[in-house]
Tab-separated table of C-alpha atoms in Angstrom:
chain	number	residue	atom	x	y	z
A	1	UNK	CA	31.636	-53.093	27.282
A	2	UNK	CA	32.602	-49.897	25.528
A	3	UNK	CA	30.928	-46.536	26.033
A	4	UNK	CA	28.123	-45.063	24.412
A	5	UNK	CA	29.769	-42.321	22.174
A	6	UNK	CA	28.348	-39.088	22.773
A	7	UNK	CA	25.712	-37.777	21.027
A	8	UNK	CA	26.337	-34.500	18.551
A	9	UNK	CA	25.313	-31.534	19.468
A	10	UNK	CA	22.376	-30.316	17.550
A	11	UNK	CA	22.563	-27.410	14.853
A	12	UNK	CA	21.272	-24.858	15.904
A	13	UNK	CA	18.219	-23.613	14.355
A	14	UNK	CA	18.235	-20.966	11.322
A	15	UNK	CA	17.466	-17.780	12.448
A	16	UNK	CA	14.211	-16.220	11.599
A	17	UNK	CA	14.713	-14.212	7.992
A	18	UNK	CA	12.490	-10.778	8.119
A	19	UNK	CA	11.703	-8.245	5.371
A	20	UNK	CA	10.990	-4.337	6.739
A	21	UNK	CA	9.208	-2.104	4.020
A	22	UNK	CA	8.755	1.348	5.138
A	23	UNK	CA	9.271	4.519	3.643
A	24	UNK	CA	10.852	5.992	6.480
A	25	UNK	CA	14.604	5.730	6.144
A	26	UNK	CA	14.804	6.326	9.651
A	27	UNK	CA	12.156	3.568	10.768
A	28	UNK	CA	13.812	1.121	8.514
A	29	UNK	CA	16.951	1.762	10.256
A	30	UNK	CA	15.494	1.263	13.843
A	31	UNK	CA	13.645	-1.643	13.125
A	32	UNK	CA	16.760	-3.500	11.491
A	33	UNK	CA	19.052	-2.686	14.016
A	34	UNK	CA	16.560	-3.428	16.870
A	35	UNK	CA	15.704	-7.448	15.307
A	36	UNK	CA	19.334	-7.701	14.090
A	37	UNK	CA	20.214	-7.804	17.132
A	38	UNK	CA	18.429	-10.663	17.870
A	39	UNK	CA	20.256	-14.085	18.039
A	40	UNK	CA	17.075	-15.818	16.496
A	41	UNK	CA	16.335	-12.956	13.839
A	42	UNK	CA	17.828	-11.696	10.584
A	43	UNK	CA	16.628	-8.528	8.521
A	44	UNK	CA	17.259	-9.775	5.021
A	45	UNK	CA	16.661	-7.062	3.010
A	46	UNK	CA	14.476	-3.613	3.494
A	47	UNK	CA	12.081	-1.822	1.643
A	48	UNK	CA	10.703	1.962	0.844
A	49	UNK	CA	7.580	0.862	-1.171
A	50	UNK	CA	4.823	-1.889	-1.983
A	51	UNK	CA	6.443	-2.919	-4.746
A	52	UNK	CA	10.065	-3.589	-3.609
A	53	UNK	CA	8.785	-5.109	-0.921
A	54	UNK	CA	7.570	-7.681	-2.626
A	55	UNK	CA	10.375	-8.281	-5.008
A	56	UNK	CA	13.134	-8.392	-2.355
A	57	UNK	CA	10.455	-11.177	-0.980
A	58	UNK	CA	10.419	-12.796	-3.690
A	59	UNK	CA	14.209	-12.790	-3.446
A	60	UNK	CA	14.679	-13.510	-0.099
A	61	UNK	CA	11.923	-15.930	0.394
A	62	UNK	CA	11.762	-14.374	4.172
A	63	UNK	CA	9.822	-16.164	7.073
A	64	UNK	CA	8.156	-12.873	7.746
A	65	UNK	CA	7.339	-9.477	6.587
A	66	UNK	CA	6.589	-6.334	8.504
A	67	UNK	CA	4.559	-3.711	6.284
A	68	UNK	CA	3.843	-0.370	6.494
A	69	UNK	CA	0.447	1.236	5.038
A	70	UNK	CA	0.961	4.532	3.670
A	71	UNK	CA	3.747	4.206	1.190
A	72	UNK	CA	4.794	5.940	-1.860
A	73	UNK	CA	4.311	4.566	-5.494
A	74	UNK	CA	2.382	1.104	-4.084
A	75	UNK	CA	1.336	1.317	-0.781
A	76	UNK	CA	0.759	-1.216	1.881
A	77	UNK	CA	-2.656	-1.864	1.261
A	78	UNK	CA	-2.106	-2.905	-2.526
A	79	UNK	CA	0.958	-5.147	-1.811
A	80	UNK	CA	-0.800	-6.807	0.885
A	81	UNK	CA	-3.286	-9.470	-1.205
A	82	UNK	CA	0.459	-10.533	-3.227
A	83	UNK	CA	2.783	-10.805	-0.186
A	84	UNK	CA	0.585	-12.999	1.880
A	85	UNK	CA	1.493	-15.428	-0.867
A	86	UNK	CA	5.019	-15.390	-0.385
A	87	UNK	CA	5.187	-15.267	3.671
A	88	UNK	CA	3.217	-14.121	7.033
A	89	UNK	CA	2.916	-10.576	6.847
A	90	UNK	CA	2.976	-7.997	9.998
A	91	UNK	CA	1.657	-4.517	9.712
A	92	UNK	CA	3.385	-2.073	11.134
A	93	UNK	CA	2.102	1.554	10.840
A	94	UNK	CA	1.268	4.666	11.911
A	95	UNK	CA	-2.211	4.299	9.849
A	96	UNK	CA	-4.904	3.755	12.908
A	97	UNK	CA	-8.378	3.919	11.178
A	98	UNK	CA	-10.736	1.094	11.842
A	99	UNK	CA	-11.362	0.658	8.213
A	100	UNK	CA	-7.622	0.259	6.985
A	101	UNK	CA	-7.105	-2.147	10.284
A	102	UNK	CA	-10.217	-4.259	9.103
A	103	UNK	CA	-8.846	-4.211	5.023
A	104	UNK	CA	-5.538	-5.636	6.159
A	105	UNK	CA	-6.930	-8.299	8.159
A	106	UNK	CA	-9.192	-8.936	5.635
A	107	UNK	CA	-6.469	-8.837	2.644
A	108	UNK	CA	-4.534	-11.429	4.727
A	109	UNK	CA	-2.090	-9.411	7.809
A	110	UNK	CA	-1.090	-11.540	10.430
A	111	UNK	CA	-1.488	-9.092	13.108
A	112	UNK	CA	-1.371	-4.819	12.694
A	113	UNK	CA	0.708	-2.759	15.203
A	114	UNK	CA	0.455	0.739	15.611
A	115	UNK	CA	3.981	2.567	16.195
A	116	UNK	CA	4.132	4.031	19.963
A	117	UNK	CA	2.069	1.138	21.664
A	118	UNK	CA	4.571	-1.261	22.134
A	119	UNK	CA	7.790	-2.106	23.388
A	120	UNK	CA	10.918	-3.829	22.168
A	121	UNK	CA	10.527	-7.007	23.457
A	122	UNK	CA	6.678	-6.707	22.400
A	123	UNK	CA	7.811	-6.181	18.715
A	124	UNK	CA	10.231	-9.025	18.537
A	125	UNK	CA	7.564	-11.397	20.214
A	126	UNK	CA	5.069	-10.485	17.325
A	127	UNK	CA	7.293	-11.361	14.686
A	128	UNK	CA	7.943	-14.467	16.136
A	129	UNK	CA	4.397	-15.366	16.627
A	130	UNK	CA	3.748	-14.111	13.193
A	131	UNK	CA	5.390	-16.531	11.804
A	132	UNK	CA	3.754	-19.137	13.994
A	133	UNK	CA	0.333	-18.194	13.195
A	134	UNK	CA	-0.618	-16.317	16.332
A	135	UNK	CA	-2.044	-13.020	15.365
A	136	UNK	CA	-0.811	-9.579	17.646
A	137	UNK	CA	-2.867	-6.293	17.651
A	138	UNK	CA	-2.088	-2.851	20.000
A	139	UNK	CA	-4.302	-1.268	21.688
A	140	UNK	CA	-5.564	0.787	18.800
A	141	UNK	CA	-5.696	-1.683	16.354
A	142	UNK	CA	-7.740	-3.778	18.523
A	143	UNK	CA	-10.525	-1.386	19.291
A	144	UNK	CA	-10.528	0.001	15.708
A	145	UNK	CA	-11.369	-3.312	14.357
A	146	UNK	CA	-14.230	-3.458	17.207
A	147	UNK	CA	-15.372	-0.361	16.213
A	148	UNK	CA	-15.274	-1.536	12.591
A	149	UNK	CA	-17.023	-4.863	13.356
A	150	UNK	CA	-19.767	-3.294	15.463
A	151	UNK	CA	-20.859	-0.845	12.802
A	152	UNK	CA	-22.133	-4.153	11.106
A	153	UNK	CA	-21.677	-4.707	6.680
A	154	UNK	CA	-21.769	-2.106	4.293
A	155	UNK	CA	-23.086	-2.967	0.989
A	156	UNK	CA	-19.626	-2.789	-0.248
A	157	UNK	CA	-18.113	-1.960	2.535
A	158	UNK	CA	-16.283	1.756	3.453
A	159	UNK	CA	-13.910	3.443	0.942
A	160	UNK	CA	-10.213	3.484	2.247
A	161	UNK	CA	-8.730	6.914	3.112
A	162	UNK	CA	-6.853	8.985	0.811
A	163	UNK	CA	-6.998	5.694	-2.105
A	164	UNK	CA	-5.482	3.093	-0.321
A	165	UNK	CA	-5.291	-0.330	-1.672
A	166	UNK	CA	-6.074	1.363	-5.500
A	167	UNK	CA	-2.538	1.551	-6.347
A	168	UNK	CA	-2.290	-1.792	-8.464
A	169	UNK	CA	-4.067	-2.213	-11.810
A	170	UNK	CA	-4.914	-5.856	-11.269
A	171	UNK	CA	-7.029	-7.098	-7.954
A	172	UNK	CA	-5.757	-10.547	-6.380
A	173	UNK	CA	-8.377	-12.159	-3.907
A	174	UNK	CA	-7.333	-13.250	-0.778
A	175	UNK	CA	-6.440	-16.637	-0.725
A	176	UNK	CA	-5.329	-18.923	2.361
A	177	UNK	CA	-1.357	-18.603	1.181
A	178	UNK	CA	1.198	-21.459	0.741
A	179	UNK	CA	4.163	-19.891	1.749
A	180	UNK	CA	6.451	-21.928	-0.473
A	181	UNK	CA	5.151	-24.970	0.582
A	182	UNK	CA	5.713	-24.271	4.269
A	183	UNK	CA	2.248	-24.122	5.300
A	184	UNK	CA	-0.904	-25.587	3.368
A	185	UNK	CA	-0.430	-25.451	-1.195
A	186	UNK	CA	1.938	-27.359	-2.787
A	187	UNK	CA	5.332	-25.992	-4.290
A	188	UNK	CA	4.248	-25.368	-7.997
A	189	UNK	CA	1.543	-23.362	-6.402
A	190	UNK	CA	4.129	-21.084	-4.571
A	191	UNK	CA	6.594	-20.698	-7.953
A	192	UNK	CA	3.781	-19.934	-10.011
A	193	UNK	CA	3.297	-17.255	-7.530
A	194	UNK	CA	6.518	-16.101	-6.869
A	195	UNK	CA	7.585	-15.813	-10.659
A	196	UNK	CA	4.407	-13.822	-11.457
A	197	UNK	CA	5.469	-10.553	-11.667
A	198	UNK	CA	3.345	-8.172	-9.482
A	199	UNK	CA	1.451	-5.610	-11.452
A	200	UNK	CA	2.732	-2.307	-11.347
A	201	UNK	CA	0.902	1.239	-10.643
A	202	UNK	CA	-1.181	2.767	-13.738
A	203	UNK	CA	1.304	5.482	-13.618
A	204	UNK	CA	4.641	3.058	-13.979
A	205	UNK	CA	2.886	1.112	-16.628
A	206	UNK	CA	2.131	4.361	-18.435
A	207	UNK	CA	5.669	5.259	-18.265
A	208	UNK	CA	6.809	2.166	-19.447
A	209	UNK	CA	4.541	2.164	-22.482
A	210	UNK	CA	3.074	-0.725	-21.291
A	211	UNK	CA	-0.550	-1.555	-22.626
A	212	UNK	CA	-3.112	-1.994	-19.599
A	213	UNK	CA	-4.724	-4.801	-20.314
A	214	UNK	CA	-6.792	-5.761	-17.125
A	215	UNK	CA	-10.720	-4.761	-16.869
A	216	UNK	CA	-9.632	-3.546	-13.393
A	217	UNK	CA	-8.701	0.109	-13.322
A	218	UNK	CA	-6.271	2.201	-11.173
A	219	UNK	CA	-7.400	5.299	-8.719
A	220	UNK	CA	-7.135	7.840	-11.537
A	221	UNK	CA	-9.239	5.852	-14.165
A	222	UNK	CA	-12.013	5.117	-11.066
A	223	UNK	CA	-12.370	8.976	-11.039
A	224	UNK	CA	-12.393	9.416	-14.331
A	225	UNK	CA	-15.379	7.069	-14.766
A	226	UNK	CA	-16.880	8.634	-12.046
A	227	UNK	CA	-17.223	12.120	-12.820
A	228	UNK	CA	-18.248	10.948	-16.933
A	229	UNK	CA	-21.375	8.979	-15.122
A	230	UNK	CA	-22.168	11.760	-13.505
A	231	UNK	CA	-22.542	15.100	-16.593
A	232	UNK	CA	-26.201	16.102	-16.401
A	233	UNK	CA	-27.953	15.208	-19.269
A	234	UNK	CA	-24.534	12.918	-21.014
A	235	UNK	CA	-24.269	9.349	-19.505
A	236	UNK	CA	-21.142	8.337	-20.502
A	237	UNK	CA	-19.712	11.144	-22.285
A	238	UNK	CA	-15.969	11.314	-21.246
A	239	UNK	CA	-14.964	15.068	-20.122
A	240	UNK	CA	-12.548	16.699	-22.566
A	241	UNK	CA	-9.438	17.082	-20.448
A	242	UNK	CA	-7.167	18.096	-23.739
A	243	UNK	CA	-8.746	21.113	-23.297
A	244	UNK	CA	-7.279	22.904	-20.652
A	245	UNK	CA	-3.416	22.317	-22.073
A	246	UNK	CA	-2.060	20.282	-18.793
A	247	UNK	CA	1.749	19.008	-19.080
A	248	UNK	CA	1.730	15.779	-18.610
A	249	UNK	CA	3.847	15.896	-14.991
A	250	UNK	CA	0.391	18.415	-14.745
A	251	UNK	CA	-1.964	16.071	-15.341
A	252	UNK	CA	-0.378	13.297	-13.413
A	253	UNK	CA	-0.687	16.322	-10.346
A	254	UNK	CA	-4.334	16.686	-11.144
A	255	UNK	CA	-5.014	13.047	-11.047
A	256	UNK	CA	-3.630	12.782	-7.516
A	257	UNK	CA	-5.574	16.032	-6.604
A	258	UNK	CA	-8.885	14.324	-8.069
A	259	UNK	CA	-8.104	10.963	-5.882
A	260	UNK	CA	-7.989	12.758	-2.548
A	261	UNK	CA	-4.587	13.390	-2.152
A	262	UNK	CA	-2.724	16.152	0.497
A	263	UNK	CA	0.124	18.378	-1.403
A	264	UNK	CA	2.496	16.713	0.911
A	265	UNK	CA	1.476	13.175	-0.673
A	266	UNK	CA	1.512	14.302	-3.876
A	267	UNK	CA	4.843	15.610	-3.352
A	268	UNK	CA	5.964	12.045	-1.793
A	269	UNK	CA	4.350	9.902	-4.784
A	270	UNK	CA	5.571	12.320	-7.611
A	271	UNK	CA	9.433	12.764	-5.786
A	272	UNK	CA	8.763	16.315	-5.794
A	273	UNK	CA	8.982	18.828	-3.090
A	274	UNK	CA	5.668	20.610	-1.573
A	275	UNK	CA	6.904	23.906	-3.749
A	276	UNK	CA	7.208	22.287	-6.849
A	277	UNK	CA	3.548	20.984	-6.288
A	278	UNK	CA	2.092	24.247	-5.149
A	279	UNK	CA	3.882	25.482	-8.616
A	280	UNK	CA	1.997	22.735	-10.747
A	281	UNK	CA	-1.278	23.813	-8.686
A	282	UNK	CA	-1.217	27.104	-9.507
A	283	UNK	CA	-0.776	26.432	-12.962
A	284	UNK	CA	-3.285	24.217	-13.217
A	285	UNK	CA	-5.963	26.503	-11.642
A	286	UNK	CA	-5.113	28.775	-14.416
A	287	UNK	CA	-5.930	26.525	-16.568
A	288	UNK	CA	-8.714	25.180	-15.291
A	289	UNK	CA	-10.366	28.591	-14.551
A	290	UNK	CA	-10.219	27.303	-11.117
A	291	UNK	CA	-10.169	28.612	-7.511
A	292	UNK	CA	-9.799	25.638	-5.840
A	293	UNK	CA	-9.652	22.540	-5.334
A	294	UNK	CA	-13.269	20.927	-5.594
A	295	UNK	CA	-13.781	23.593	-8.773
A	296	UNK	CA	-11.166	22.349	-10.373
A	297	UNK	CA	-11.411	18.577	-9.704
A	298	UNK	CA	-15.340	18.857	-11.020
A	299	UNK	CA	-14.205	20.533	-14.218
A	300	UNK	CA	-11.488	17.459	-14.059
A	301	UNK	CA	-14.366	15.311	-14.070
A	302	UNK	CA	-17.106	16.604	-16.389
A	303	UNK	CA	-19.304	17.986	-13.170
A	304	UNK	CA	-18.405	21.209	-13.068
A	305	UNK	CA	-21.806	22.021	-14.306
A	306	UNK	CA	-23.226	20.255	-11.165
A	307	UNK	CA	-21.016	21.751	-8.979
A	308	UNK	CA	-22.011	23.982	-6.344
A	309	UNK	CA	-19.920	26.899	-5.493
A	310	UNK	CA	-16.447	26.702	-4.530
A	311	UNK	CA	-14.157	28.533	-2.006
A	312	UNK	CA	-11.305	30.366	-3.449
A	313	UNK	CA	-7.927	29.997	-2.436
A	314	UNK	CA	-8.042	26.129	-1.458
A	315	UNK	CA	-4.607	25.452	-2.581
């Protein structure tokens, strides 16, 4: 009786295809050599902002994504709600407070590390189980979203630091996401997601000359509305900004002053250096018969008249 031939040897599997958006040259570096290294993992393609990140997933169709927070252009936080449609997203961040750790979770992360609590070998396990469905959190991450949890509902919940999440002109609920098919939604559901472009910031679309045509509103507009709800005595009357004669690179500067923003931010949003933004400051103090900061973000918004006074020199 002849022999049994032997069986083939099975393929072996694909490795795991990963996506790394940070805006830390450096970071992106580490992190692709440390996975590519990896016999089960690939880095497919890396990322500096929100925004790439999702069209090189889009691209790539990746098994996972590892996202950083605090990004130039669109951050972390925006991107979040539209990558979780394309694949299992890990955050990955320097960003520790309870309320961004509880907004990713709640947008749809997979798990949220915090850089310095974790090793190699903790990392790669993560994205592996990321991809599985088996959430990770460090030390940090953990207790902030304890901390979070225990200080019970807000009415709308906390406001994100420094604007997070307000990047995008168009909200997307959280959805359980399809993945392409791969996990729970059918395949038409995942192209119609995938070929919808994402929407870009206010400030790209106002580049572009594109016409906003969502009721939701970016960070700038939110302040806007803001400060004309609040003039004593004129509900509704929109401060007159054309005014004080800002530039426009001056008035995109005073925008991301009125939203919170550092000079070192507003440097890395606007591609600028700090000196250049001290430079567009000063100007715009002049112009604003301004001393500071908060004196010249209420005349921004139409309260200067209910504005207390302000410290000089808050540049």
């Amino acid at each position: 009786m002849p022999a049994f031939p032997s069986a083939p040897a099975p393929a072996a599997p694909a490795p795991m295809r990963v996506v790394v958006a940070d805006d830390n040259p450096v970071v992106r570096a580490g992190l692709g050599a440390l996975l590519s290294g990896r016999e089960d993992i690939e880095v497919v393609a890396e990322a500096a902002d929100g925004r790439q990140a999702y069209d090189v997933a889009v691209q790539h169709r990746p098994d996972v994504v590892l996202l950083d927070v605090r990004m130039p252009g669109v951050d972390g936080i925006s991107a979040l709600p539209h990558l979780v449609r394309v694949a299992p997203v890990l955050m990955l961040t320097y960003s520790r407070e309870s309320a961004i750790v509880h907004e990713a979770l709640r947008l749809g992360a997979g798990g949220y590390l915090v850089h310095g609590e974790f090793t190699a070998d903790q990392l790669v396990q993560a994205v592996r189980d990321t991809q599985s469905g088996r959430a990770h959190f460090t030390a940090t991450a953990a207790n902030a979203l304890l901390a979070h949890m225990r200080q019970g509902p807000g009415p709308d919940g906390a406001p994100l630091p420094e604007g997070l999440g307000s990047a995008l002109t168009t909200g997307v609920p959280y959805q359980q996401p399809g993945y392409g098919g791969r996990a729970p939604g059918s395949q038409q559901q995942h192209d119609a997601y995938a070929h919808s472009p994402m929407p870009l910031p206010d400030a790209q679309r106002a580049s572009s000359g594109a016409r906003l045509t969502s009721p939701a509103r970016g960070l700038s507009h939110l302040q806007s509305n803001v400060g004309q709800s609040s003039v004593p005595g004129r509900p509704g009357v929109p401060p007159d900004r054309e005014q004080y004669g800002l530039s426009a690179r001056e008035v995109e500067v005073m925008d991301l002053i009125a939203s919170g923003m550092s000079n070192q931010q507003i440097a890395a949003t606007c591609f600028i250096s700090e000196k250049t933004v001290k430079n567009h400051i000063n100007r715009i103090f002049t112009k604003l018969h301004s001393g500071s900061r908060s004196e010249a973000i209420a005349h921004w918004l139409g309260t200067a008249s209910a504005a207390g006074p302000a410290a000089r020199g808050d540049r």
